[in-house]
Amino acid sequence: MTRKLKNYIGGEWVEASAEAVIPVENPATCEIMADCPDSTADDVNQAVEAAVAGFEEWRRTPVLSRAQYMHHFKNLVEDNFEKISQVMVMESGKTIDEARGEVRRAIESIDYAMSVPVLMRSDGLEDISSGIDETTIRQPAGVFVAITPFNFPFMVPLWFLPTAITCGNTFILKPSPQTPLSTELLFEMLDEIDLPEGVVNLVNGGIASSEALMKHPDVTGVSFVGSSHVAKIIYETCTAQGKRVQAQGGAKNYIAVMPDADMESSVKNILGAAYGCAGQRCLAAAVAVGVGEAYGKLKDELVKQAKTLQVGYGLEETTQMGTVISGAAKERIEKMIQQGVDDGASIVLDGRGKVVDGYENGSFVGPTILADVKTDMVVAREEIFGPVLSLMKADSFEEAVGIINNSHYGNAASIFTSSGKYAREFKYNVNAGNVGVNIGVAAPSASFPFGGQKDSFFGDLHGQGMDSIEFYTERKIVIERWI
Ligand code: NAD
């Protein structure tokens, strides 16, 4: 019988009351690894109650002690590094190296939370008026929730949880029901560090549990990462409930390649950006815009290098690209490729119908390149979230920036060039929240906020960096006279 996952509430593993389950399938082998409960409002109420009950004691726990828990937690993640990576490969289809990279980035977020005792400090000023002093203090704000996507199942929850709780808040995570197994490991480790009851809670499920969390009056704020369509729903629902919200959405990331770029190294970089995690990254390169004579060279070099990528099961060390998340995702991606062809793009590398020996039913899509893509085509405008790179031609730098700024997304944009002038103009003018110069995946490190503009972000304070300290604390201004 398939194992049914449990929720973690008030320091204990508990059965969800929900009867309904969402099967968790290994997208390469098609094995059903577990059943994820589709938790209901009752399960959510239980988690919020535990988080509320745990808040008073936790906020009074000295901040240095709160940070000490993170040291212990980090050591456990290091000890379980390989196990977490393997579980992630099995639930998501990424390669083992991609999974290892993800765990490493997740650890950076735990490191960042250890600095909360410094980052949470505030300022003050004596004699703001005669004998009157004024100071700011930051206090934890209550119960926070994170609703997270399938593509970085271990790292994205840790963009939020360590900082939120080290600031003195209590926390509820609702992970993607497609990839709840690495989150289960995450909570096994959190259980081992013996946090007081109710500080961290896990509710497995889909839309019903997200909705109940957003609408619960005792939830202070929600951090969301996922598609733009859902990010907008989350933003609108939470703001209507008077909650804080940061909602990081989907993307269509463009890369401009200038004729003065070093083509071989640029293409190597773009290849990693387009096909890493089988294109299922919010920072994935989706469209490469070749400027002038760069276009032809870019196309030839990309096809040459992309053809050599070894597609297979992520647990095999030689695999360079794994599966997409599910059969449904494969079908959707292949349909979008066909739509590109129907709209007039030329398919110069076709990854449809990819079959891997030993994993014949796996959700593989090979690296795909569509050339001669135009701005009005769906493949230029909408997120495909698969290993598909579209190529566009621009006659000038200005035209390339215009094409990029025309997108309704604004997650990331990169330029490859050897010109400082173009690099500066690009940083200055491009409307994207994460900008790369000779970098294909402009992923901010944990101490910087994760950018995102237009339909790629809804809210004011972004995830990570100082924004996260602002998001997870309430400021009080104290004005005192003692004379
Ligand atoms: P998704 O939007 O389908 O789901 C994200 C989360 O929201 C899941 O936990 C899901 O259960 C929940 N959810 C789904 N529909 C909901 C609804 N109607 N109401 C409330 N909750 C709902 O995203 P996904 O397919 O898991 O992840 C891929 C998407 O995430 C891509 O669009 C990708 O670009 C984006 N993403 C963005 C970032 C970023 O930092 N901007 C990072 C990673 C992924």
Short mmCIF file of C-alpha atoms and ligand atoms in Angstrom, two decimals:
data_model
loop_
_atom_site.label_atom_id
_atom_site.label_comp_id
_atom_site.label_asym_id
_atom_site.label_seq_id
_atom_site.Cartn_x
_atom_site.Cartn_y
_atom_site.Cartn_z
CA MET A 1 0.00 0.00 0.00
CA THR A 2 1.22 3.49 -0.79
CA ARG A 3 2.47 5.46 2.21
CA LYS A 4 0.33 8.49 3.09
CA LEU A 5 2.34 11.52 4.18
CA LYS A 6 1.61 13.23 7.46
CA ASN A 7 1.41 16.85 8.47
CA TYR A 8 3.72 18.23 11.16
CA ILE A 9 1.79 20.30 13.67
CA GLY A 10 2.66 21.47 17.17
CA GLY A 11 5.87 19.42 17.26
CA GLU A 12 4.26 16.15 16.16
CA TRP A 13 3.61 14.18 12.99
CA VAL A 14 -0.16 13.99 12.59
CA GLU A 15 -2.54 12.33 10.13
CA ALA A 16 -4.35 14.85 7.95
CA SER A 17 -8.11 14.69 8.33
CA ALA A 18 -8.41 14.84 4.54
CA GLU A 19 -9.48 11.65 2.79
CA ALA A 20 -8.39 12.89 -0.62
CA VAL A 21 -4.78 12.40 -1.67
CA ILE A 22 -2.52 13.57 -4.49
CA PRO A 23 -0.16 10.79 -5.72
CA VAL A 24 3.55 11.70 -5.72
CA GLU A 25 5.07 10.18 -8.84
CA ASN A 26 8.71 9.80 -9.83
CA PRO A 27 8.58 11.42 -13.29
CA ALA A 28 11.34 9.21 -14.70
CA THR A 29 10.31 5.77 -13.41
CA CYS A 30 6.55 6.52 -12.99
CA GLU A 31 6.66 4.85 -9.55
CA ILE A 32 4.11 6.25 -7.08
CA MET A 33 6.32 7.02 -4.10
CA ALA A 34 3.73 8.34 -1.65
CA ASP A 35 0.29 9.86 -1.33
CA CYS A 36 0.19 13.51 -0.36
CA PRO A 37 -2.92 14.39 1.67
CA ASP A 38 -5.02 17.18 0.22
CA SER A 39 -5.37 18.87 3.62
CA THR A 40 -8.57 20.71 4.44
CA ALA A 41 -9.47 23.85 6.37
CA ASP A 42 -9.68 21.67 9.53
CA ASP A 43 -6.04 20.66 9.14
CA VAL A 44 -5.09 24.27 8.50
CA ASN A 45 -7.01 25.44 11.60
CA GLN A 46 -5.06 22.95 13.69
CA ALA A 47 -1.74 24.22 12.32
CA VAL A 48 -2.63 27.88 12.84
CA GLU A 49 -3.78 27.13 16.40
CA ALA A 50 -0.43 25.48 17.13
CA ALA A 51 1.49 28.37 15.56
CA VAL A 52 -0.49 30.94 17.57
CA ALA A 53 0.00 28.95 20.78
CA GLY A 54 3.75 28.72 20.16
CA PHE A 55 4.27 32.39 19.35
CA GLU A 56 4.42 34.01 22.83
CA GLU A 57 7.08 31.68 24.21
CA TRP A 58 9.10 31.78 21.01
CA ARG A 59 9.17 35.56 20.69
CA ARG A 60 10.50 35.75 24.26
CA THR A 61 13.27 33.24 23.49
CA PRO A 62 16.42 35.39 23.20
CA VAL A 63 17.32 36.07 19.59
CA LEU A 64 20.81 34.59 20.06
CA SER A 65 19.23 31.34 21.25
CA ARG A 66 16.86 31.41 18.28
CA ALA A 67 19.88 31.75 15.98
CA GLN A 68 21.59 28.82 17.73
CA TYR A 69 18.85 26.51 16.48
CA MET A 70 19.91 27.43 12.96
CA HIS A 71 23.50 26.26 13.64
CA HIS A 72 22.21 22.86 14.69
CA PHE A 73 19.80 22.75 11.73
CA LYS A 74 22.56 23.61 9.24
CA ASN A 75 24.73 20.77 10.58
CA LEU A 76 21.88 18.32 10.09
CA VAL A 77 21.33 19.48 6.50
CA GLU A 78 25.07 19.04 5.83
CA ASP A 79 24.95 15.53 7.37
CA ASN A 80 21.96 14.60 5.18
CA PHE A 81 23.18 16.43 2.07
CA GLU A 82 23.29 13.41 -0.24
CA LYS A 83 20.06 11.86 1.00
CA ILE A 84 18.12 15.11 0.46
CA SER A 85 19.64 15.47 -3.03
CA GLN A 86 18.61 11.95 -4.02
CA VAL A 87 15.05 12.34 -2.76
CA MET A 88 14.74 15.55 -4.72
CA VAL A 89 15.87 13.81 -7.91
CA MET A 90 13.25 11.11 -7.41
CA GLU A 91 10.37 13.47 -6.78
CA SER A 92 11.22 16.20 -9.30
CA GLY A 93 13.25 14.58 -12.09
CA LYS A 94 16.18 16.99 -11.90
CA THR A 95 19.77 15.72 -12.06
CA ILE A 96 21.73 14.78 -8.97
CA ASP A 97 24.16 17.66 -9.54
CA GLU A 98 21.31 20.15 -9.84
CA ALA A 99 19.86 18.77 -6.60
CA ARG A 100 23.22 19.08 -4.84
CA GLY A 101 23.50 22.68 -6.05
CA GLU A 102 20.03 23.34 -4.68
CA VAL A 103 20.89 21.99 -1.22
CA ARG A 104 24.03 24.15 -1.20
CA ARG A 105 21.96 27.27 -2.00
CA ALA A 106 19.43 26.29 0.68
CA ILE A 107 22.23 26.15 3.25
CA GLU A 108 23.17 29.74 2.31
CA SER A 109 19.70 30.82 3.43
CA ILE A 110 20.19 29.10 6.80
CA ASP A 111 23.55 30.91 7.09
CA TYR A 112 21.81 34.19 6.39
CA ALA A 113 19.28 33.58 9.18
CA MET A 114 22.16 33.17 11.64
CA SER A 115 22.83 36.90 11.08
CA VAL A 116 19.34 37.88 12.29
CA PRO A 117 20.69 39.05 15.69
CA VAL A 118 22.64 41.69 13.75
CA LEU A 119 20.09 42.36 11.02
CA MET A 120 17.15 42.82 13.37
CA ARG A 121 18.87 45.61 15.29
CA SER A 122 17.44 49.04 14.84
CA ASP A 123 18.43 52.64 15.33
CA GLY A 124 17.78 55.53 17.65
CA LEU A 125 18.54 59.15 18.27
CA GLU A 126 19.06 61.02 21.52
CA ASP A 127 17.67 64.50 22.09
CA ILE A 128 15.26 64.46 19.24
CA SER A 129 13.77 67.27 21.26
CA SER A 130 15.11 68.59 24.52
CA GLY A 131 15.59 65.53 26.82
CA ILE A 132 13.59 63.29 24.50
CA ASP A 133 15.05 60.18 22.90
CA GLU A 134 13.58 58.26 20.01
CA THR A 135 14.34 54.67 19.03
CA THR A 136 13.02 52.07 16.63
CA ILE A 137 12.60 48.45 17.70
CA ARG A 138 11.79 45.52 15.49
CA GLN A 139 9.48 42.86 16.83
CA PRO A 140 8.33 39.55 15.36
CA ALA A 141 4.91 39.99 13.77
CA GLY A 142 3.13 36.65 14.39
CA VAL A 143 2.29 33.62 12.27
CA PHE A 144 3.72 33.48 8.73
CA VAL A 145 2.95 31.08 5.92
CA ALA A 146 4.92 30.03 2.82
CA ILE A 147 3.26 28.42 -0.20
CA THR A 148 5.95 26.99 -2.45
CA PRO A 149 6.39 25.48 -5.96
CA PHE A 150 7.63 22.10 -7.19
CA ASN A 151 10.78 23.18 -8.99
CA PHE A 152 13.06 23.94 -5.99
CA PRO A 153 11.27 21.92 -3.32
CA PHE A 154 14.03 22.11 -0.72
CA MET A 155 15.56 25.54 -1.38
CA VAL A 156 12.48 27.74 -1.79
CA PRO A 157 10.95 26.87 1.63
CA LEU A 158 14.32 27.80 3.12
CA TRP A 159 14.27 31.23 1.45
CA PHE A 160 11.63 31.98 4.09
CA LEU A 161 11.47 29.62 7.08
CA PRO A 162 14.91 30.23 8.72
CA THR A 163 14.68 34.03 8.64
CA ALA A 164 11.02 34.11 9.65
CA ILE A 165 11.51 31.97 12.75
CA THR A 166 14.86 33.46 13.77
CA CYS A 167 13.09 36.83 13.75
CA GLY A 168 10.78 35.30 16.39
CA ASN A 169 7.74 34.41 14.30
CA THR A 170 6.06 31.03 14.05
CA PHE A 171 5.67 29.41 10.65
CA ILE A 172 3.51 27.14 8.50
CA LEU A 173 4.77 25.67 5.24
CA LYS A 174 2.46 24.43 2.49
CA PRO A 175 4.76 22.85 -0.10
CA SER A 176 3.88 21.75 -3.62
CA PRO A 177 1.92 18.48 -3.51
CA GLN A 178 4.02 17.35 -6.49
CA THR A 179 7.25 17.35 -4.47
CA PRO A 180 6.50 16.92 -0.75
CA LEU A 181 9.18 14.31 0.02
CA SER A 182 12.21 16.55 0.45
CA THR A 183 10.03 18.80 2.62
CA GLU A 184 9.25 15.78 4.77
CA LEU A 185 13.00 15.33 5.28
CA LEU A 186 13.28 19.04 6.04
CA PHE A 187 10.73 18.70 8.84
CA GLU A 188 12.36 15.53 10.16
CA MET A 189 15.49 17.64 10.66
CA LEU A 190 13.53 20.51 12.19
CA ASP A 191 11.96 17.97 14.55
CA GLU A 192 15.42 16.79 15.55
CA ILE A 193 16.63 20.26 16.60
CA ASP A 194 13.86 20.39 19.22
CA LEU A 195 12.30 23.73 18.52
CA PRO A 196 9.49 24.57 20.94
CA GLU A 197 6.10 23.22 19.87
CA GLY A 198 4.29 25.17 17.19
CA VAL A 199 7.30 27.15 15.92
CA VAL A 200 7.34 25.26 12.62
CA ASN A 201 4.39 23.45 11.06
CA LEU A 202 3.84 21.60 7.81
CA VAL A 203 0.50 21.30 6.04
CA ASN A 204 0.56 19.12 2.92
CA GLY A 205 -1.99 19.81 0.24
CA GLY A 206 -3.14 21.77 -2.75
CA ILE A 207 -5.49 24.67 -3.38
CA ALA A 208 -7.89 24.08 -0.44
CA SER A 209 -5.14 24.34 2.16
CA SER A 210 -3.61 27.44 0.46
CA GLU A 211 -6.99 29.13 0.53
CA ALA A 212 -7.67 28.28 4.15
CA LEU A 213 -4.23 29.60 5.13
CA MET A 214 -4.69 32.87 3.22
CA LYS A 215 -8.09 33.47 4.73
CA HIS A 216 -7.30 32.52 8.34
CA PRO A 217 -7.58 35.62 10.53
CA ASP A 218 -4.62 34.56 12.72
CA VAL A 219 -2.16 34.43 9.84
CA THR A 220 -0.12 37.66 9.62
CA GLY A 221 1.55 37.23 6.27
CA VAL A 222 2.14 34.96 3.29
CA SER A 223 5.25 34.36 1.19
CA PHE A 224 4.42 32.74 -2.13
CA VAL A 225 6.52 31.39 -4.99
CA GLY A 226 4.89 29.88 -8.08
CA SER A 227 3.25 30.77 -11.37
CA SER A 228 2.11 34.34 -12.10
CA HIS A 229 -1.51 33.35 -12.44
CA VAL A 230 -1.53 31.94 -8.90
CA ALA A 231 0.76 34.71 -7.55
CA LYS A 232 -1.87 37.24 -8.56
CA ILE A 233 -4.65 35.26 -6.83
CA ILE A 234 -2.50 34.99 -3.69
CA TYR A 235 -1.70 38.71 -3.73
CA GLU A 236 -5.31 39.75 -4.23
CA THR A 237 -6.69 37.31 -1.63
CA CYS A 238 -4.12 38.21 1.03
CA THR A 239 -4.36 41.98 0.55
CA ALA A 240 -8.16 41.75 0.69
CA GLN A 241 -7.70 40.02 4.08
CA GLY A 242 -5.38 42.80 5.25
CA LYS A 243 -2.32 40.52 5.26
CA ARG A 244 1.26 41.15 4.28
CA VAL A 245 2.14 39.31 1.10
CA GLN A 246 5.12 38.78 -1.15
CA ALA A 247 4.20 36.78 -4.25
CA GLN A 248 7.00 35.76 -6.62
CA GLY A 249 5.56 34.66 -9.95
CA GLY A 250 6.56 33.12 -13.26
CA ALA A 251 8.91 34.36 -15.92
CA LYS A 252 9.96 34.69 -19.53
CA ASN A 253 13.64 35.52 -19.30
CA TYR A 254 15.48 37.04 -22.23
CA ILE A 255 19.18 37.00 -23.00
CA ALA A 256 20.72 39.53 -25.41
CA VAL A 257 23.87 38.43 -27.21
CA MET A 258 25.98 41.19 -28.77
CA PRO A 259 28.28 40.60 -31.75
CA ASP A 260 31.28 41.39 -29.50
CA ALA A 261 30.47 38.54 -27.06
CA ASP A 262 32.79 35.55 -26.78
CA MET A 263 30.45 33.16 -28.56
CA GLU A 264 31.75 29.83 -27.30
CA SER A 265 31.71 30.69 -23.59
CA SER A 266 28.46 32.66 -23.92
CA VAL A 267 26.71 29.69 -25.53
CA LYS A 268 28.01 27.32 -22.84
CA ASN A 269 26.51 29.66 -20.25
CA ILE A 270 23.22 30.13 -22.13
CA LEU A 271 22.92 26.38 -22.54
CA GLY A 272 23.10 25.88 -18.77
CA ALA A 273 20.55 28.66 -18.31
CA ALA A 274 18.11 27.22 -20.86
CA TYR A 275 18.34 23.52 -20.08
CA GLY A 276 19.34 23.37 -16.39
CA CYS A 277 16.51 21.68 -14.44
CA ALA A 278 15.03 20.92 -17.90
CA GLY A 279 14.14 24.60 -18.26
CA GLN A 280 12.01 24.51 -15.12
CA ARG A 281 13.62 27.41 -13.32
CA CYS A 282 12.03 30.79 -12.83
CA LEU A 283 15.40 32.15 -13.96
CA ALA A 284 15.66 29.87 -17.01
CA ALA A 285 16.75 31.46 -20.28
CA ALA A 286 13.65 31.30 -22.48
CA VAL A 287 14.54 33.60 -25.38
CA ALA A 288 17.99 34.45 -26.72
CA VAL A 289 18.10 37.60 -28.84
CA GLY A 290 21.07 37.68 -31.20
CA VAL A 291 22.01 41.20 -32.20
CA GLY A 292 23.14 41.65 -35.84
CA GLU A 293 25.71 39.11 -36.94
CA ALA A 294 25.60 37.43 -33.49
CA TYR A 295 22.30 35.75 -34.47
CA GLY A 296 23.63 33.23 -37.01
CA LYS A 297 26.67 32.29 -34.94
CA LEU A 298 24.55 31.95 -31.82
CA LYS A 299 22.10 29.65 -33.58
CA ASP A 300 24.81 27.38 -35.01
CA GLU A 301 26.79 27.14 -31.79
CA LEU A 302 23.68 26.56 -29.65
CA VAL A 303 22.42 23.73 -31.84
CA LYS A 304 25.89 22.18 -31.90
CA GLN A 305 26.25 22.22 -28.10
CA ALA A 306 22.60 21.45 -27.18
CA LYS A 307 22.63 18.28 -29.34
CA THR A 308 25.32 16.77 -27.13
CA LEU A 309 23.37 17.06 -23.87
CA GLN A 310 22.87 13.67 -22.25
CA VAL A 311 19.19 13.29 -21.32
CA GLY A 312 18.33 10.60 -18.75
CA TYR A 313 17.42 9.65 -15.21
CA GLY A 314 18.74 12.24 -12.79
CA LEU A 315 20.19 9.70 -10.37
CA GLU A 316 22.69 8.58 -13.01
CA GLU A 317 25.79 10.74 -12.60
CA THR A 318 26.35 11.08 -16.36
CA THR A 319 22.89 12.58 -16.95
CA GLN A 320 23.04 16.26 -17.91
CA MET A 321 19.30 16.87 -18.24
CA GLY A 322 16.50 15.02 -16.43
CA THR A 323 12.75 14.88 -16.91
CA VAL A 324 10.13 17.58 -16.64
CA ILE A 325 7.86 17.29 -13.60
CA SER A 326 5.05 15.12 -15.01
CA GLY A 327 3.41 13.57 -18.04
CA ALA A 328 0.95 16.46 -18.09
CA ALA A 329 3.83 18.97 -18.17
CA LYS A 330 5.49 17.06 -21.04
CA GLU A 331 2.25 17.14 -23.02
CA ARG A 332 1.76 20.87 -22.39
CA ILE A 333 5.36 21.69 -23.37
CA GLU A 334 5.16 19.64 -26.57
CA LYS A 335 1.91 21.40 -27.49
CA MET A 336 3.57 24.78 -27.02
CA ILE A 337 6.46 23.72 -29.26
CA GLN A 338 3.91 22.78 -31.95
CA GLN A 339 2.17 26.11 -31.46
CA GLY A 340 5.53 27.83 -32.12
CA VAL A 341 5.94 25.84 -35.34
CA ASP A 342 2.34 26.60 -36.40
CA ASP A 343 2.98 30.30 -35.76
CA GLY A 344 5.94 30.27 -38.15
CA ALA A 345 9.04 29.51 -36.04
CA SER A 346 11.59 27.09 -37.50
CA ILE A 347 12.39 24.13 -35.33
CA VAL A 348 16.16 23.65 -35.53
CA LEU A 349 16.38 21.16 -32.67
CA ASP A 350 13.32 19.08 -31.77
CA GLY A 351 13.15 17.40 -28.35
CA ARG A 352 9.61 16.11 -28.69
CA GLY A 353 8.97 12.39 -28.33
CA LYS A 354 12.21 11.85 -26.45
CA VAL A 355 12.50 8.28 -25.14
CA VAL A 356 15.22 7.15 -22.74
CA ASP A 357 16.20 3.47 -22.59
CA GLY A 358 15.04 1.83 -19.38
CA TYR A 359 12.64 4.72 -18.63
CA GLU A 360 10.35 4.48 -21.66
CA ASN A 361 7.36 6.09 -19.90
CA GLY A 362 9.39 8.86 -18.26
CA SER A 363 8.47 12.52 -18.81
CA PHE A 364 11.45 13.39 -20.97
CA VAL A 365 11.56 16.31 -23.38
CA GLY A 366 14.87 16.76 -25.20
CA PRO A 367 16.55 20.16 -25.65
CA THR A 368 14.55 22.13 -28.20
CA ILE A 369 15.46 25.25 -30.19
CA LEU A 370 12.97 27.35 -32.13
CA ALA A 371 14.55 29.89 -34.50
CA ASP A 372 13.11 32.94 -36.29
CA VAL A 373 10.74 33.60 -33.41
CA LYS A 374 8.82 36.90 -33.56
CA THR A 375 7.56 39.03 -30.68
CA ASP A 376 3.88 38.27 -31.26
CA MET A 377 4.28 34.46 -31.10
CA VAL A 378 3.05 32.65 -27.98
CA VAL A 379 6.48 31.03 -27.56
CA ALA A 380 8.02 34.51 -27.25
CA ARG A 381 5.45 35.79 -24.79
CA GLU A 382 4.34 32.99 -22.46
CA GLU A 383 6.26 30.87 -19.98
CA ILE A 384 6.83 27.35 -21.35
CA PHE A 385 8.66 26.05 -18.27
CA GLY A 386 10.43 23.31 -20.19
CA PRO A 387 13.67 22.82 -22.14
CA VAL A 388 12.72 25.08 -25.04
CA LEU A 389 14.83 28.02 -26.16
CA SER A 390 13.45 30.52 -28.64
CA LEU A 391 15.82 32.55 -30.83
CA MET A 392 15.05 36.05 -32.03
CA LYS A 393 17.01 38.46 -34.16
CA ALA A 394 17.45 42.18 -33.41
CA ASP A 395 19.23 44.69 -35.65
CA SER A 396 20.56 46.78 -32.79
CA PHE A 397 21.17 46.85 -29.04
CA GLU A 398 18.25 49.27 -28.66
CA GLU A 399 15.91 46.91 -30.51
CA ALA A 400 16.99 44.00 -28.26
CA VAL A 401 16.26 46.02 -25.11
CA GLY A 402 12.90 47.06 -26.60
CA ILE A 403 11.98 43.42 -27.23
CA ILE A 404 12.90 42.49 -23.65
CA ASN A 405 11.03 45.43 -22.11
CA ASN A 406 7.94 44.57 -24.11
CA SER A 407 7.48 41.37 -22.10
CA HIS A 408 4.79 41.37 -19.44
CA TYR A 409 7.17 39.41 -17.22
CA GLY A 410 10.20 40.97 -15.52
CA ASN A 411 11.99 38.29 -13.57
CA ALA A 412 15.46 38.21 -15.15
CA ALA A 413 17.37 39.43 -18.19
CA SER A 414 21.01 38.98 -19.19
CA ILE A 415 23.43 40.37 -21.72
CA PHE A 416 26.52 38.75 -23.14
CA THR A 417 29.02 41.34 -24.36
CA SER A 418 32.61 42.49 -24.01
CA SER A 419 31.54 46.14 -24.04
CA GLY A 420 31.28 48.00 -20.73
CA LYS A 421 29.11 50.59 -22.45
CA TYR A 422 26.49 48.05 -23.54
CA ALA A 423 26.66 46.33 -20.16
CA ARG A 424 25.96 49.62 -18.39
CA GLU A 425 23.18 50.65 -20.78
CA PHE A 426 21.61 47.23 -20.30
CA LYS A 427 21.67 47.38 -16.48
CA TYR A 428 20.33 50.92 -16.65
CA ASN A 429 17.46 50.36 -19.07
CA VAL A 430 16.24 46.82 -18.82
CA ASN A 431 12.97 46.22 -16.93
CA ALA A 432 13.80 43.05 -15.03
CA GLY A 433 14.39 42.41 -11.35
CA ASN A 434 17.49 40.20 -11.67
CA VAL A 435 20.03 41.32 -14.27
CA GLY A 436 22.99 39.28 -15.52
CA VAL A 437 26.05 40.55 -17.33
CA ASN A 438 27.86 37.61 -18.91
CA ILE A 439 25.87 35.41 -16.48
CA GLY A 440 23.04 33.23 -17.79
CA VAL A 441 21.21 32.63 -14.51
CA ALA A 442 21.18 35.84 -12.48
CA ALA A 443 20.28 34.18 -9.17
CA PRO A 444 20.64 36.52 -6.18
CA SER A 445 22.52 35.10 -3.20
CA ALA A 446 20.73 34.86 0.15
CA SER A 447 21.78 38.29 1.44
CA PHE A 448 20.24 40.09 -1.56
CA PRO A 449 16.52 40.33 -2.21
CA PHE A 450 15.22 38.15 -5.04
CA GLY A 451 14.20 40.63 -7.73
CA GLY A 452 11.15 40.48 -9.94
CA GLN A 453 9.04 43.10 -11.67
CA LYS A 454 5.79 43.34 -13.64
CA ASP A 455 3.89 40.00 -13.68
CA SER A 456 6.85 38.24 -12.05
CA PHE A 457 6.26 39.81 -8.65
CA PHE A 458 3.27 41.05 -6.68
CA GLY A 459 3.96 42.93 -3.47
CA ASP A 460 6.41 45.45 -2.07
CA LEU A 461 9.02 43.61 -0.03
CA HIS A 462 10.76 40.79 -1.90
CA GLY A 463 11.97 37.45 -0.51
CA GLN A 464 15.50 37.18 0.96
CA GLY A 465 17.99 39.86 2.00
CA MET A 466 17.04 42.89 4.08
CA ASP A 467 13.57 42.87 2.53
CA SER A 468 12.90 39.63 4.41
CA ILE A 469 13.82 41.24 7.74
CA GLU A 470 11.38 44.05 6.97
CA PHE A 471 8.71 41.58 5.91
CA TYR A 472 9.02 39.38 8.99
CA THR A 473 9.14 42.15 11.60
CA GLU A 474 6.97 44.97 12.84
CA ARG A 475 8.66 48.27 13.66
CA LYS A 476 7.75 50.28 16.70
CA ILE A 477 8.91 53.82 17.30
CA VAL A 478 9.50 54.61 20.98
CA ILE A 479 9.74 58.22 22.16
CA GLU A 480 10.91 58.68 25.76
CA ARG A 481 11.38 61.48 28.31
CA TRP A 482 12.83 60.67 31.71
CA ILE A 483 13.96 64.09 32.83
P1 NAD B 1 1.98 26.81 -9.10
O1 NAD B 1 1.64 28.26 -9.16
O2 NAD B 1 1.13 25.86 -9.85
O3 NAD B 1 1.95 26.30 -7.57
C1 NAD B 1 2.69 26.96 -6.56
C2 NAD B 1 2.03 26.67 -5.21
O4 NAD B 1 0.72 27.24 -5.19
C3 NAD B 1 1.85 25.19 -4.88
O5 NAD B 1 2.09 25.00 -3.51
C4 NAD B 1 0.39 24.94 -5.24
O6 NAD B 1 -0.18 23.87 -4.50
C5 NAD B 1 -0.26 26.26 -4.88
N1 NAD B 1 -1.45 26.60 -5.70
C6 NAD B 1 -1.69 26.21 -6.98
N2 NAD B 1 -2.84 26.78 -7.43
C7 NAD B 1 -3.32 27.52 -6.41
C8 NAD B 1 -4.46 28.34 -6.25
N3 NAD B 1 -5.34 28.50 -7.23
N4 NAD B 1 -4.65 28.98 -5.07
C9 NAD B 1 -3.77 28.82 -4.07
N5 NAD B 1 -2.65 28.05 -4.16
C10 NAD B 1 -2.43 27.41 -5.30
O7 NAD B 1 3.52 26.70 -9.52
P2 NAD B 1 4.40 25.40 -9.79
O8 NAD B 1 3.94 24.76 -11.06
O9 NAD B 1 4.50 24.57 -8.57
O10 NAD B 1 5.83 26.08 -10.01
C11 NAD B 1 6.28 26.59 -11.23
C12 NAD B 1 6.08 28.08 -11.31
O11 NAD B 1 6.75 28.73 -10.24
C13 NAD B 1 6.68 28.68 -12.59
O12 NAD B 1 5.79 29.62 -13.10
C14 NAD B 1 7.96 29.35 -12.10
O13 NAD B 1 8.42 30.42 -12.91
C15 NAD B 1 7.54 29.83 -10.75
N6 NAD B 1 8.68 30.08 -9.87
C16 NAD B 1 8.97 31.37 -9.56
C17 NAD B 1 10.07 31.66 -8.76
C18 NAD B 1 10.43 33.07 -8.43
O14 NAD B 1 11.26 33.27 -7.55
N7 NAD B 1 9.84 34.07 -9.05
C19 NAD B 1 10.87 30.61 -8.26
C20 NAD B 1 10.51 29.29 -8.58
C21 NAD B 1 9.41 29.04 -9.39
#
